[in-house]
Amino acid sequence: MTVTATSVDESDQLEPPAAPASRPARLVRLVPAAVAALSGVLLYVSFPPRTLWWLALPAFACFGWVLRGRSWKAGLGLGYLFGLGFLLPLLVWTGVEVGPGPWLALVAVEAIFVALVGAGITAVSKLPAWPLWAAALWIAGEAVRARAPFHGFPWGKIAFGQADGVFLPLAAVGGTPVLGFAVVLCGFALYEIVRLVLEGRRTRVVRRSAATVALLSVAVPVVGAVAARSLVSDKAEDGTTTVAVIQGNVPRAGLEFNAQRRAVLDYHVKETLRLAAEVKAGKVAKPDVVLWPENSSDVDPFADAQAYSDIDDAAKAIGAPISVGGVVERDGKLYNEQILWDPVKGPTSTYDKRQIQPFGEYLPMRSLLGAINKNWTSMVRQDFSRGTKPGVFTMNGAKIGLVTCYEAAFDWAVRSEVTDGAQLISVPSNNATFDRSEMTYQQLAMSRVRAVEHSRTVTVPVTSGVSAIIMPDGKITQKTGMFVADSLVQRVPLRSSETPATKLGTLPEMALVLLAAGGLGWAIGAGVRRRRAGDA
């Protein structure tokens, strides 16, 4: 039998075993993962208490470089790493009181949303004007995070890191979605500009249309922010009112639970009486409105005669209505409540917190968690009930909208008070549980963004600090230290006009979600057509 040379060559042409990748090559493969995680850390550094808001731009530029042109599976993993790099340090305060378990679990879940956005961005990165679609996808991810699971957790919205930035006036145009979109769009567009410049040098071909779109993606948000400054004003429209923000402080240690609650109430009564003495002596202007923080009376004044008497004495001494933050049981239900306490009539109106905090004020899946670990259910012995109506107190003629602590993170909760007639917003809070962590500064920045978003003075009375008075232009005029007893008194403007953001409500966010969906649909359709063409 004769074997031809050709047949011998074909039979001998076996694939040689693949050589193992060299160590440098393996390290190079890890670069995108490292850049994704470090970009997330860079985004975290742009948030308060630092004023490095501009770092959000290179953070998203690097994230864009990592994702562009990759598969959706790679985008999923890289997005998750970006989310971990951002959220792990940002939310570390959630473990101050309860340990690292809940903190790590929260971050692990929240980073999934960022991972899904990363996968979506890889798909739209192949489209013309991809930074536009990518930025819209990020805001769509924030919109979902603000609603699910357990009624959402909007902490970490890009807008909340921009209280000191040039883009802040855009909050008055379309709220936190428009402000965040502008920042993310600029970040992705900066990367696209660099990419096109490098590509042009290599190929000696300048793609003018792509370059024009990239430049406009940076220029339009900046110009829009400058133009939006006309919407930001701290002028009084309905006169002024003199507010007093009371920070009574809390005992640091050494008291059992009931004694702690009594001491916190006593501290706020004492600070109010001290302020009343200064007013009487002519050292401080007499306030028209007095604002106490959340949990300033965890002793139910409707059930405890001594608590009722102490608060009543404080109101009479200062001679002005007080908004008291109390924990109240009514009809067998527990409420985190603001109580309007008149110096003559006593308690008159109440506002029950509507956006209560999961795992802090109520325990989702209580029976399941109890079966896993009974200690978890003991941390929240009784769930708080939700309020159903906005809270706007009329205090000496001024309409004060109440947004209790955690609610400040939710667009709808703040807006509802303004559309219900609030001329001033108060954000009573209790940050004592989180010690000296960055949480209080992050929340303070949220209140600054809300001030610009709705063009309202915002007061932030906090049990242990930082309490503050914020003008409608977002500037802090007075603030306290942390873990000190103090009070702030200032005449502030009352305003009733509505910004475009207030009027539009959720429409800008819905438009950006639809834009994201359109871009994703276009990208998926283009991918299907490419595969069909390849099969043909």
Tab-separated table of N, CA, C and O in Angstrom, residues 116 121 156 175 183 195 282 307 317 344 402 454 466:
chain	number	residue	atom	x	y	z
A	116	LEU	N	-24.670	44.377	36.942
A	116	LEU	CA	-25.621	44.324	35.829
A	116	LEU	C	-25.467	45.546	34.931
A	116	LEU	O	-25.557	45.436	33.696
A	121	ILE	N	-23.281	48.085	29.919
A	121	ILE	CA	-22.384	49.056	29.299
A	121	ILE	C	-21.501	48.396	28.250
A	121	ILE	O	-21.217	48.989	27.192
A	156	GLY	N	-25.265	56.265	47.990
A	156	GLY	CA	-24.226	56.100	46.982
A	156	GLY	C	-24.626	56.604	45.613
A	156	GLY	O	-23.877	56.408	44.644
A	175	GLY	N	-33.307	67.088	39.304
A	175	GLY	CA	-33.094	66.291	40.504
A	175	GLY	C	-31.821	65.465	40.448
A	175	GLY	O	-30.934	65.681	39.612
A	183	VAL	N	-22.591	63.910	35.460
A	183	VAL	CA	-21.262	63.538	35.956
A	183	VAL	C	-20.765	62.272	35.269
A	183	VAL	O	-19.625	62.212	34.783
A	195	ARG	N	-9.383	58.158	23.924
A	195	ARG	CA	-9.306	57.002	23.021
A	195	ARG	C	-9.246	57.439	21.563
A	195	ARG	O	-8.440	56.918	20.773
A	282	GLY	N	-30.795	88.351	76.119
A	282	GLY	CA	-30.543	89.182	74.949
A	282	GLY	C	-29.300	88.816	74.169
A	282	GLY	O	-28.849	89.572	73.302
A	307	ALA	N	-42.015	62.738	80.863
A	307	ALA	CA	-41.510	63.160	79.556
A	307	ALA	C	-42.385	64.271	78.985
A	307	ALA	O	-41.884	65.275	78.446
A	317	ALA	N	-40.591	77.573	78.034
A	317	ALA	CA	-39.415	78.387	78.347
A	317	ALA	C	-38.895	79.114	77.102
A	317	ALA	O	-38.551	80.307	77.175
A	344	VAL	N	-48.372	76.635	74.167
A	344	VAL	CA	-49.650	76.873	74.855
A	344	VAL	C	-50.552	75.639	74.788
A	344	VAL	O	-51.084	75.187	75.805
A	402	LEU	N	-41.122	67.946	57.055
A	402	LEU	CA	-40.292	67.016	57.808
A	402	LEU	C	-39.861	65.832	56.939
A	402	LEU	O	-40.690	65.178	56.304
A	454	HIS	N	-34.700	71.630	45.387
A	454	HIS	CA	-36.030	72.204	45.597
A	454	HIS	C	-36.000	73.685	45.980
A	454	HIS	O	-37.055	74.253	46.266
A	466	VAL	N	-23.357	65.746	62.836
A	466	VAL	CA	-23.198	67.189	62.665
A	466	VAL	C	-24.560	67.802	62.321
A	466	VAL	O	-25.173	67.429	61.328
